[in-house]
């Protein structure tokens, strides 16, 4: 039995079927260990959700007992990590090309551990910011390196599901952060340094990632790029049958050649080429609108928003776990029942439209209902959980997927790097501004989010191409001809999907 895969040149390569054996279990372990980088990504971005309430009154950070951090200072604790993540994402890809995917992940694990311990041991506000920035560098590096490592070591038949496990681990990390926050926040409610107990938990998966990756193989594609074909074949033999490993070396060599072509491209070429320039703008638009949904405002500040809705600090920590459950549940549904079954644009339009409605509802309930009415806080909780569920089942995974699909192979690395850098940059700005907005206009902030998401619906409907069921080669050819003539990228939906 064999499997047929199309090469970029249009030729077909007959590969033996994957089968099952010790090598499939080895591949499973590679995926589990590497995605601890995603787990750390999720935990370190989600833990602030419950920790900020304690951090803002910690006298070690405020400088004096009874004082509180300002809204701007609270926002900076979050946004400094995102600034580091933007830089980490921008340089992470190029570093992994030089030192290797596995080696960089090992270094990132050390950075995760040092940063987690440093944050916990911070003796003033400025030291806290420095270690949060270091943590951001690790988060950004992991956000680009782990998916690349998984994609290069996975067989093409399982590449989508294996790479998607990283996204699942990210939301799982956020859920665990909410759950641990709820437990620690209620057990140590009267302790000034409660937030430090929440933060130190992140050191444990960093140790697992470090020790685990020391025993994992390097990416076979990267090894071929270095001219180390024998080592690449040895790696493939660990995660494939002997027959499949030998046959797949030809595919790996072809991918290595594509990577060399990618490295020869420069962003100046993208700017000069109309169709690539337009695709870059579409990718940037998708990335920025994804962050402008406000999802990470809920991931970072959800517990504070729930306090504003009328819940006590301890109860807010507990009910905030519902958002984590909704996030993981929606991601599982999206990965199993949505992503490969429906058109990308249709799901995105539905998602952003539903998100717009959720923001309007939150704004109306938050601003118009009597704050003394107990129903108000429960309605707001329900709307927030619904918003998280819709977002993580539609725009959350689909934007990342489309950004990985629409860019041409030769320039994909550079274009994704710019797009993810601006995604983190937008995330950083929102994280900094959100506490000040809610302090100034309260739940009226949700009306602003609603307006932006309504614009996202228009942007997607008029500019974003369809990529579902179409090979990357046909997409690239279509974009080159249609966008080169300045026609709308949405015309891609007119292509008949290729058989797979």
Short mmCIF file of C-alpha atoms in Angstrom, two decimals:
data_model
loop_
_atom_site.label_atom_id
_atom_site.label_comp_id
_atom_site.label_asym_id
_atom_site.label_seq_id
_atom_site.Cartn_x
_atom_site.Cartn_y
_atom_site.Cartn_z
CA UNK A 1 0.00 0.00 0.00
CA UNK A 2 1.33 3.49 -0.84
CA UNK A 3 0.42 7.12 -0.40
CA UNK A 4 0.67 9.73 -3.14
CA UNK A 5 1.78 13.26 -2.38
CA UNK A 6 2.23 16.09 -4.84
CA UNK A 7 5.51 17.91 -4.93
CA UNK A 8 5.85 21.58 -5.65
CA UNK A 9 6.93 20.82 -9.11
CA UNK A 10 3.77 18.96 -9.79
CA UNK A 11 5.35 15.52 -9.74
CA UNK A 12 3.97 12.72 -7.64
CA UNK A 13 5.97 10.74 -5.14
CA UNK A 14 4.85 7.28 -4.07
CA UNK A 15 5.43 6.79 -0.36
CA UNK A 16 4.76 3.63 1.64
CA UNK A 17 1.81 3.92 4.03
CA UNK A 18 2.67 5.12 7.53
CA UNK A 19 1.49 2.05 9.40
CA UNK A 20 1.91 1.72 13.15
CA UNK A 21 4.77 0.62 15.35
CA UNK A 22 7.31 1.92 17.88
CA UNK A 23 8.12 4.77 15.49
CA UNK A 24 4.54 6.12 15.68
CA UNK A 25 4.74 6.18 19.48
CA UNK A 26 8.07 7.98 19.19
CA UNK A 27 6.46 10.61 16.95
CA UNK A 28 3.66 10.98 19.49
CA UNK A 29 6.18 11.65 22.25
CA UNK A 30 7.96 14.23 20.10
CA UNK A 31 4.66 16.07 19.68
CA UNK A 32 3.83 15.88 23.40
CA UNK A 33 7.22 17.16 24.58
CA UNK A 34 7.59 19.93 21.98
CA UNK A 35 4.10 21.27 22.64
CA UNK A 36 5.06 21.96 26.24
CA UNK A 37 6.38 25.13 24.61
CA UNK A 38 2.77 25.90 23.67
CA UNK A 39 1.63 25.00 27.19
CA UNK A 40 4.12 27.51 28.63
CA UNK A 41 3.01 30.08 26.06
CA UNK A 42 -0.59 29.65 27.24
CA UNK A 43 0.14 29.52 30.98
CA UNK A 44 2.42 32.55 31.00
CA UNK A 45 -0.07 34.67 29.04
CA UNK A 46 -3.08 33.43 31.06
CA UNK A 47 -1.72 33.47 34.61
CA UNK A 48 -1.94 37.26 34.84
CA UNK A 49 -5.72 36.94 34.61
CA UNK A 50 -5.86 36.04 38.29
CA UNK A 51 -2.51 37.36 39.44
CA UNK A 52 -3.00 41.04 38.60
CA UNK A 53 -5.56 41.56 41.35
CA UNK A 54 -2.91 40.59 43.90
CA UNK A 55 0.01 42.27 42.11
CA UNK A 56 -1.64 45.70 42.05
CA UNK A 57 -1.77 45.80 45.88
CA UNK A 58 1.55 44.07 46.68
CA UNK A 59 3.60 46.60 48.72
CA UNK A 60 6.83 45.20 47.25
CA UNK A 61 5.65 46.35 43.81
CA UNK A 62 3.74 49.50 44.82
CA UNK A 63 6.52 50.77 47.08
CA UNK A 64 4.36 51.27 50.16
CA UNK A 65 1.60 49.43 52.08
CA UNK A 66 -1.92 50.45 51.11
CA UNK A 67 -0.90 51.85 47.72
CA UNK A 68 -2.06 50.43 44.38
CA UNK A 69 -0.45 50.24 40.96
CA UNK A 70 -2.00 52.63 38.43
CA UNK A 71 -3.95 51.37 35.42
CA UNK A 72 -0.95 52.25 33.22
CA UNK A 73 1.43 50.29 35.48
CA UNK A 74 -0.92 47.29 35.48
CA UNK A 75 -1.10 47.45 31.69
CA UNK A 76 2.69 47.62 31.40
CA UNK A 77 3.09 44.36 33.35
CA UNK A 78 1.15 42.68 30.56
CA UNK A 79 2.36 44.66 27.56
CA UNK A 80 6.08 44.33 28.39
CA UNK A 81 5.76 40.56 27.88
CA UNK A 82 4.06 41.16 24.54
CA UNK A 83 6.81 43.55 23.44
CA UNK A 84 9.31 40.79 24.16
CA UNK A 85 7.11 38.30 22.32
CA UNK A 86 7.02 40.51 19.22
CA UNK A 87 10.82 40.67 19.16
CA UNK A 88 11.14 36.96 19.96
CA UNK A 89 8.81 36.07 17.09
CA UNK A 90 10.67 38.33 14.66
CA UNK A 91 14.11 36.83 15.37
CA UNK A 92 13.09 33.31 16.43
CA UNK A 93 12.69 31.96 12.91
CA UNK A 94 16.09 33.16 11.73
CA UNK A 95 17.78 31.89 14.89
CA UNK A 96 16.26 28.44 14.44
CA UNK A 97 17.61 28.41 10.87
CA UNK A 98 21.11 29.01 12.24
CA UNK A 99 21.26 26.88 15.40
CA UNK A 100 18.54 24.30 14.73
CA UNK A 101 14.91 23.97 15.81
CA UNK A 102 15.55 21.54 18.66
CA UNK A 103 18.52 23.45 20.05
CA UNK A 104 16.60 26.73 20.07
CA UNK A 105 13.65 25.11 21.88
CA UNK A 106 16.10 23.87 24.54
CA UNK A 107 17.42 27.43 24.93
CA UNK A 108 13.85 28.75 25.12
CA UNK A 109 13.09 26.24 27.90
CA UNK A 110 16.00 27.67 29.91
CA UNK A 111 14.68 31.19 29.27
CA UNK A 112 11.19 30.15 30.41
CA UNK A 113 12.62 28.74 33.64
CA UNK A 114 14.95 31.66 34.42
CA UNK A 115 12.22 34.19 33.65
CA UNK A 116 9.63 32.36 35.79
CA UNK A 117 11.99 32.21 38.77
CA UNK A 118 13.06 35.82 38.21
CA UNK A 119 9.47 37.06 38.15
CA UNK A 120 8.69 35.19 41.38
CA UNK A 121 11.82 36.58 43.07
CA UNK A 122 11.30 40.18 41.87
CA UNK A 123 12.10 42.64 44.65
CA UNK A 124 10.59 45.70 42.95
CA UNK A 125 8.41 46.74 40.02
CA UNK A 126 11.31 47.42 37.65
CA UNK A 127 12.91 44.00 38.17
CA UNK A 128 9.52 42.40 37.56
CA UNK A 129 9.27 44.20 34.21
CA UNK A 130 12.76 43.05 33.18
CA UNK A 131 11.97 39.38 33.78
CA UNK A 132 8.54 39.73 32.17
CA UNK A 133 10.31 41.02 29.05
CA UNK A 134 12.65 38.00 29.10
CA UNK A 135 9.60 35.77 29.46
CA UNK A 136 8.11 37.50 26.43
CA UNK A 137 11.19 36.72 24.34
CA UNK A 138 10.70 33.03 25.19
CA UNK A 139 6.96 33.15 24.42
CA UNK A 140 7.57 34.81 21.05
CA UNK A 141 10.35 32.42 20.14
CA UNK A 142 8.19 29.43 21.02
CA UNK A 143 5.25 30.80 19.02
CA UNK A 144 7.22 30.50 15.77
CA UNK A 145 9.75 27.72 16.47
CA UNK A 146 7.57 24.95 17.92
CA UNK A 147 5.10 24.85 14.98
CA UNK A 148 8.00 24.81 12.51
CA UNK A 149 9.69 21.94 14.37
CA UNK A 150 6.48 19.92 14.49
CA UNK A 151 5.65 20.59 10.85
CA UNK A 152 9.09 19.50 9.68
CA UNK A 153 9.22 16.26 11.65
CA UNK A 154 5.60 15.15 11.05
CA UNK A 155 4.58 13.06 8.01
CA UNK A 156 2.56 15.07 5.51
CA UNK A 157 -0.60 13.02 6.21
CA UNK A 158 -0.55 14.05 9.89
CA UNK A 159 1.08 17.46 9.63
CA UNK A 160 -2.12 19.45 10.17
CA UNK A 161 -3.28 17.52 13.22
CA UNK A 162 0.16 17.41 14.83
CA UNK A 163 0.87 21.12 14.33
CA UNK A 164 -2.64 21.96 15.60
CA UNK A 165 -1.82 20.23 18.89
CA UNK A 166 0.34 23.23 19.70
CA UNK A 167 -2.70 25.55 19.51
CA UNK A 168 -4.64 23.13 21.70
CA UNK A 169 -1.81 23.16 24.26
CA UNK A 170 -1.81 26.98 24.27
CA UNK A 171 -5.47 27.18 25.29
CA UNK A 172 -4.93 24.25 27.69
CA UNK A 173 -2.15 26.26 29.32
CA UNK A 174 -4.49 29.22 29.70
CA UNK A 175 -7.20 27.00 31.19
CA UNK A 176 -4.72 25.51 33.69
CA UNK A 177 -3.63 29.04 34.62
CA UNK A 178 -7.25 30.02 35.36
CA UNK A 179 -7.82 26.83 37.37
CA UNK A 180 -4.61 27.16 39.40
CA UNK A 181 -5.35 30.86 39.97
CA UNK A 182 -8.77 29.95 41.37
CA UNK A 183 -7.30 27.37 43.76
CA UNK A 184 -4.31 29.41 44.96
CA UNK A 185 -6.27 32.67 45.03
CA UNK A 186 -8.83 31.20 47.42
CA UNK A 187 -6.43 29.18 49.58
CA UNK A 188 -3.99 32.08 50.05
CA UNK A 189 -6.48 34.94 49.66
CA UNK A 190 -5.05 37.00 52.53
CA UNK A 191 -1.38 36.60 51.57
CA UNK A 192 0.24 39.65 49.88
CA UNK A 193 2.48 37.48 47.72
CA UNK A 194 -0.23 35.14 46.42
CA UNK A 195 0.60 36.06 42.82
CA UNK A 196 4.10 34.64 43.27
CA UNK A 197 2.70 31.18 44.00
CA UNK A 198 0.67 31.42 40.79
CA UNK A 199 3.72 32.42 38.75
CA UNK A 200 6.16 29.81 40.09
CA UNK A 201 4.06 26.95 38.69
CA UNK A 202 5.34 27.91 35.21
CA UNK A 203 8.81 26.68 36.17
CA UNK A 204 7.62 23.04 36.22
CA UNK A 205 6.65 22.63 32.53
CA UNK A 206 9.83 24.54 31.60
CA UNK A 207 11.85 21.78 33.29
CA UNK A 208 9.85 19.12 31.43
CA UNK A 209 10.43 20.92 28.12
CA UNK A 210 14.18 21.24 28.76
CA UNK A 211 14.78 17.64 29.85
CA UNK A 212 12.42 16.24 27.23
CA UNK A 213 13.89 18.13 24.28
CA UNK A 214 17.38 16.93 25.18
CA UNK A 215 16.15 13.45 24.20
CA UNK A 216 14.21 14.53 21.10
CA UNK A 217 15.64 14.42 17.55
CA UNK A 218 16.48 17.45 15.43
CA UNK A 219 14.29 18.43 12.49
CA UNK A 220 15.29 16.25 9.50
CA UNK A 221 14.62 19.17 7.16
CA UNK A 222 17.05 21.40 9.05
CA UNK A 223 19.68 18.64 9.06
CA UNK A 224 19.43 18.30 5.27
CA UNK A 225 19.83 22.08 4.98
CA UNK A 226 23.14 21.68 6.81
CA UNK A 227 24.23 18.87 4.48
CA UNK A 228 23.81 16.25 7.23
CA UNK A 229 21.75 13.79 5.19
CA UNK A 230 22.85 10.70 7.12
CA UNK A 231 21.68 12.21 10.42
CA UNK A 232 18.41 13.28 8.79
CA UNK A 233 17.78 9.70 7.66
CA UNK A 234 18.54 8.44 11.17
CA UNK A 235 15.91 10.86 12.54
CA UNK A 236 13.32 9.69 10.01
CA UNK A 237 14.01 6.09 11.00
CA UNK A 238 13.06 7.02 14.58
CA UNK A 239 9.61 8.30 13.57
CA UNK A 240 8.84 6.26 10.42
CA UNK A 241 9.13 2.67 9.29
CA UNK A 242 12.42 1.79 7.58
CA UNK A 243 10.80 1.64 4.15
CA UNK A 244 8.98 4.94 4.63
CA UNK A 245 12.06 6.70 6.04
CA UNK A 246 14.22 5.81 3.05
CA UNK A 247 11.50 6.78 0.57
CA UNK A 248 10.79 10.09 2.32
CA UNK A 249 14.37 11.37 2.11
CA UNK A 250 13.65 12.55 -1.44
CA UNK A 251 10.74 14.66 -0.16
CA UNK A 252 12.87 16.11 2.64
CA UNK A 253 15.59 17.07 0.15
CA UNK A 254 12.96 18.80 -2.00
CA UNK A 255 11.64 20.74 1.01
CA UNK A 256 15.21 21.76 1.82
CA UNK A 257 15.61 23.16 -1.68
CA UNK A 258 12.40 25.17 -1.23
CA UNK A 259 13.77 26.52 2.05
CA UNK A 260 16.96 27.62 0.30
CA UNK A 261 14.84 29.51 -2.20
CA UNK A 262 12.90 31.12 0.65
CA UNK A 263 16.13 32.33 2.20
CA UNK A 264 17.12 33.99 -1.06
CA UNK A 265 14.03 36.23 -0.96
CA UNK A 266 13.88 39.64 0.71
CA UNK A 267 11.00 41.77 1.95
CA UNK A 268 11.96 44.44 -0.56
CA UNK A 269 10.78 42.03 -3.26
CA UNK A 270 7.42 41.72 -1.52
CA UNK A 271 7.01 45.49 -1.46
CA UNK A 272 7.89 45.75 -5.16
CA UNK A 273 5.59 42.92 -6.27
CA UNK A 274 1.88 43.97 -6.27
CA UNK A 275 0.33 40.55 -5.67
CA UNK A 276 2.72 39.64 -2.84
CA UNK A 277 2.36 43.10 -1.30
CA UNK A 278 -1.43 42.71 -1.29
CA UNK A 279 -1.21 39.25 0.28
CA UNK A 280 1.05 40.65 3.00
CA UNK A 281 -1.49 43.39 3.73
CA UNK A 282 -4.28 40.80 3.87
CA UNK A 283 -2.25 38.67 6.30
CA UNK A 284 -1.47 41.69 8.47
CA UNK A 285 -5.14 42.69 8.42
CA UNK A 286 -6.23 39.23 9.55
CA UNK A 287 -3.62 39.16 12.32
CA UNK A 288 -4.50 42.62 13.64
CA UNK A 289 -8.26 42.06 13.50
CA UNK A 290 -7.81 38.77 15.37
CA UNK A 291 -6.23 40.68 18.25
CA UNK A 292 -8.79 43.49 17.99
CA UNK A 293 -11.53 40.99 18.86
CA UNK A 294 -10.43 41.68 22.43
CA UNK A 295 -9.85 38.00 23.17
CA UNK A 296 -6.59 38.59 24.97
CA UNK A 297 -8.13 41.36 27.04
CA UNK A 298 -10.29 38.58 28.50
CA UNK A 299 -7.31 36.23 28.80
CA UNK A 300 -5.25 38.85 30.67
CA UNK A 301 -7.88 40.90 32.52
CA UNK A 302 -10.96 38.67 32.64
CA UNK A 303 -10.87 38.32 36.41
CA UNK A 304 -10.71 42.11 36.83
CA UNK A 305 -13.59 42.57 34.36
CA UNK A 306 -15.66 40.09 36.36
CA UNK A 307 -14.93 42.05 39.53
CA UNK A 308 -16.20 45.17 37.76
CA UNK A 309 -19.30 43.15 36.82
CA UNK A 310 -20.03 42.65 40.53
CA UNK A 311 -18.29 39.42 41.58
CA UNK A 312 -16.05 39.35 44.64
CA UNK A 313 -12.34 38.74 44.05
CA UNK A 314 -12.48 35.10 45.15
CA UNK A 315 -15.68 34.29 43.23
CA UNK A 316 -14.32 36.03 40.12
CA UNK A 317 -11.29 33.74 40.22
CA UNK A 318 -13.56 30.69 40.33
CA UNK A 319 -16.10 31.66 37.64
CA UNK A 320 -13.27 32.82 35.37
CA UNK A 321 -12.42 29.12 34.94
CA UNK A 322 -15.55 28.87 32.76
CA UNK A 323 -13.74 30.95 30.12
CA UNK A 324 -10.88 28.45 30.13
CA UNK A 325 -13.29 25.54 29.72
CA UNK A 326 -15.03 27.35 26.85
CA UNK A 327 -11.67 28.05 25.19
CA UNK A 328 -10.47 24.43 25.25
CA UNK A 329 -13.89 23.06 24.24
CA UNK A 330 -14.19 25.43 21.28
CA UNK A 331 -10.68 24.61 20.08
CA UNK A 332 -11.39 20.87 20.20
CA UNK A 333 -14.62 21.35 18.23
CA UNK A 334 -12.87 23.57 15.68
CA UNK A 335 -10.02 21.11 15.13
CA UNK A 336 -12.33 18.11 14.74
CA UNK A 337 -15.46 19.48 13.08
CA UNK A 338 -14.91 22.96 11.59
CA UNK A 339 -11.49 23.67 10.10
CA UNK A 340 -11.44 20.98 7.41
CA UNK A 341 -15.19 20.94 6.69
CA UNK A 342 -16.22 24.53 5.98
CA UNK A 343 -14.93 27.40 3.85
CA UNK A 344 -12.47 29.58 5.75
CA UNK A 345 -14.03 32.92 4.74
CA UNK A 346 -17.56 31.83 5.68
CA UNK A 347 -16.43 30.71 9.14
CA UNK A 348 -14.44 33.91 9.67
CA UNK A 349 -17.35 36.13 8.61
CA UNK A 350 -19.72 34.22 10.89
CA UNK A 351 -17.20 34.36 13.75
CA UNK A 352 -16.48 38.09 13.56
CA UNK A 353 -20.20 38.89 13.14
CA UNK A 354 -21.08 36.82 16.21
CA UNK A 355 -18.22 38.43 18.15
CA UNK A 356 -19.58 41.87 17.21
CA UNK A 357 -23.00 40.92 18.59
CA UNK A 358 -21.44 39.58 21.80
CA UNK A 359 -19.59 42.85 22.37
CA UNK A 360 -22.77 44.87 21.80
CA UNK A 361 -24.62 42.69 24.32
CA UNK A 362 -21.82 43.09 26.89
CA UNK A 363 -21.85 46.85 26.39
CA UNK A 364 -25.64 47.11 26.74
CA UNK A 365 -25.84 44.89 29.83
CA UNK A 366 -22.80 46.50 31.45
CA UNK A 367 -23.89 50.11 30.92
CA UNK A 368 -27.69 49.91 31.09
CA UNK A 369 -28.51 47.41 33.84
CA UNK A 370 -28.53 48.45 37.49
CA UNK A 371 -25.24 47.48 39.14
CA UNK A 372 -27.21 46.32 42.18
CA UNK A 373 -29.13 43.78 40.08
CA UNK A 374 -27.62 40.29 40.70
CA UNK A 375 -28.68 39.22 37.20
CA UNK A 376 -26.26 41.75 35.68
CA UNK A 377 -23.07 39.98 36.74
CA UNK A 378 -24.34 36.54 35.67
CA UNK A 379 -25.47 37.85 32.29
CA UNK A 380 -22.07 39.46 31.76
CA UNK A 381 -20.34 36.21 32.73
CA UNK A 382 -22.47 34.29 30.24
CA UNK A 383 -21.76 36.78 27.45
CA UNK A 384 -18.01 36.71 28.13
CA UNK A 385 -17.92 32.89 28.12
CA UNK A 386 -19.97 32.86 24.89
CA UNK A 387 -17.58 35.39 23.32
CA UNK A 388 -14.54 33.27 24.24
CA UNK A 389 -16.21 30.14 22.86
CA UNK A 390 -17.06 31.80 19.53
CA UNK A 391 -13.62 33.36 19.18
CA UNK A 392 -11.64 30.20 19.95
CA UNK A 393 -13.84 28.16 17.62
CA UNK A 394 -13.56 30.51 14.63
CA UNK A 395 -11.16 33.45 14.32
CA UNK A 396 -8.66 32.07 16.84
CA UNK A 397 -7.42 28.99 14.96
CA UNK A 398 -8.50 30.04 11.45
CA UNK A 399 -6.47 33.24 11.28
CA UNK A 400 -3.29 31.33 12.18
CA UNK A 401 -4.16 28.67 9.61
CA UNK A 402 -4.88 31.13 6.80
CA UNK A 403 -1.72 33.11 7.47
CA UNK A 404 0.24 29.87 7.03
CA UNK A 405 -1.56 29.12 3.74
CA UNK A 406 -1.83 32.32 1.70
CA UNK A 407 1.82 33.37 1.44
CA UNK A 408 4.03 32.12 -1.44
CA UNK A 409 6.49 29.39 -0.47
CA UNK A 410 9.63 31.31 -1.42
CA UNK A 411 8.71 34.28 0.79
CA UNK A 412 6.62 32.51 3.42
CA UNK A 413 9.15 32.72 6.24
CA UNK A 414 9.76 36.45 5.89
CA UNK A 415 6.08 37.33 5.37
CA UNK A 416 4.89 35.25 8.33
CA UNK A 417 7.62 36.83 10.48
CA UNK A 418 6.35 40.34 9.73
CA UNK A 419 2.72 39.29 10.21
CA UNK A 420 3.31 37.62 13.60
CA UNK A 421 5.47 40.55 14.74
CA UNK A 422 2.58 42.94 14.06
CA UNK A 423 0.10 40.52 15.66
CA UNK A 424 2.10 40.64 18.89
CA UNK A 425 2.50 44.40 18.52
CA UNK A 426 -1.27 44.86 18.29
CA UNK A 427 -1.70 42.54 21.25
CA UNK A 428 0.75 44.68 23.22
CA UNK A 429 -1.06 47.96 22.45
CA UNK A 430 -4.45 46.53 23.46
CA UNK A 431 -3.01 45.05 26.65
CA UNK A 432 -1.60 48.45 27.60
CA UNK A 433 -4.71 50.46 26.70
CA UNK A 434 -7.50 48.14 27.93
CA UNK A 435 -7.12 48.83 31.70
CA UNK A 436 -7.12 52.58 31.05
CA UNK A 437 -10.15 52.33 28.75
CA UNK A 438 -12.17 50.35 31.28
CA UNK A 439 -11.16 52.79 34.00
CA UNK A 440 -12.34 55.72 31.85
CA UNK A 441 -15.53 54.39 30.19
CA UNK A 442 -16.18 51.05 31.90
CA UNK A 443 -18.24 48.59 29.89
CA UNK A 444 -18.56 51.16 27.12
CA UNK A 445 -15.21 49.70 26.01
CA UNK A 446 -17.12 46.78 24.52
CA UNK A 447 -18.93 49.10 22.10
CA UNK A 448 -15.52 50.14 20.73
CA UNK A 449 -14.61 46.48 20.21
CA UNK A 450 -17.96 45.92 18.48
CA UNK A 451 -17.25 48.71 15.99
CA UNK A 452 -13.82 47.34 15.12
CA UNK A 453 -15.15 43.80 14.65
CA UNK A 454 -17.90 45.06 12.34
CA UNK A 455 -15.11 46.51 10.19
CA UNK A 456 -13.40 43.11 10.27
CA UNK A 457 -16.50 41.50 8.71
CA UNK A 458 -16.35 44.00 5.83
CA UNK A 459 -12.59 43.50 5.40
CA UNK A 460 -12.90 39.70 5.20
CA UNK A 461 -15.89 39.78 2.86
CA UNK A 462 -14.17 42.13 0.39
CA UNK A 463 -10.49 41.21 0.59
CA UNK A 464 -9.70 37.81 2.10
CA UNK A 465 -9.27 34.90 -0.36
CA UNK A 466 -10.71 31.43 0.14
CA UNK A 467 -8.09 28.73 0.70
CA UNK A 468 -10.11 25.72 1.84
CA UNK A 469 -9.69 22.59 -0.29
CA UNK A 470 -7.13 24.21 -2.62
CA UNK A 471 -3.49 23.16 -2.88
CA UNK A 472 -0.89 25.74 -1.94
CA UNK A 473 0.57 25.58 -5.45
CA UNK A 474 -2.76 26.43 -7.09
CA UNK A 475 -3.37 29.20 -4.56
CA UNK A 476 -0.01 30.77 -5.32
CA UNK A 477 -0.57 30.57 -9.07
CA UNK A 478 -4.06 32.07 -8.73
CA UNK A 479 -2.90 34.94 -6.51
CA UNK A 480 -0.06 35.69 -8.91
CA UNK A 481 -2.49 36.13 -11.82
CA UNK A 482 -5.56 37.68 -10.15
CA UNK A 483 -3.96 39.89 -7.50
CA UNK A 484 -1.30 40.89 -10.00
CA UNK A 485 -4.15 42.45 -11.97
CA UNK A 486 -5.39 44.14 -8.74
CA UNK A 487 -8.51 42.02 -8.54
CA UNK A 488 -10.02 41.00 -5.24
CA UNK A 489 -8.37 38.08 -3.47
CA UNK A 490 -11.81 36.75 -2.67
CA UNK A 491 -11.90 35.43 -6.25
CA UNK A 492 -9.88 32.47 -4.99
CA UNK A 493 -13.13 30.93 -3.90
CA UNK A 494 -13.96 30.45 -7.59
CA UNK A 495 -11.25 27.81 -7.93
CA UNK A 496 -12.52 24.27 -7.92
CA UNK A 497 -11.03 22.50 -4.88
CA UNK A 498 -8.34 19.94 -5.72
CA UNK A 499 -8.85 16.33 -4.90
CA UNK A 500 -6.70 15.16 -2.06
#
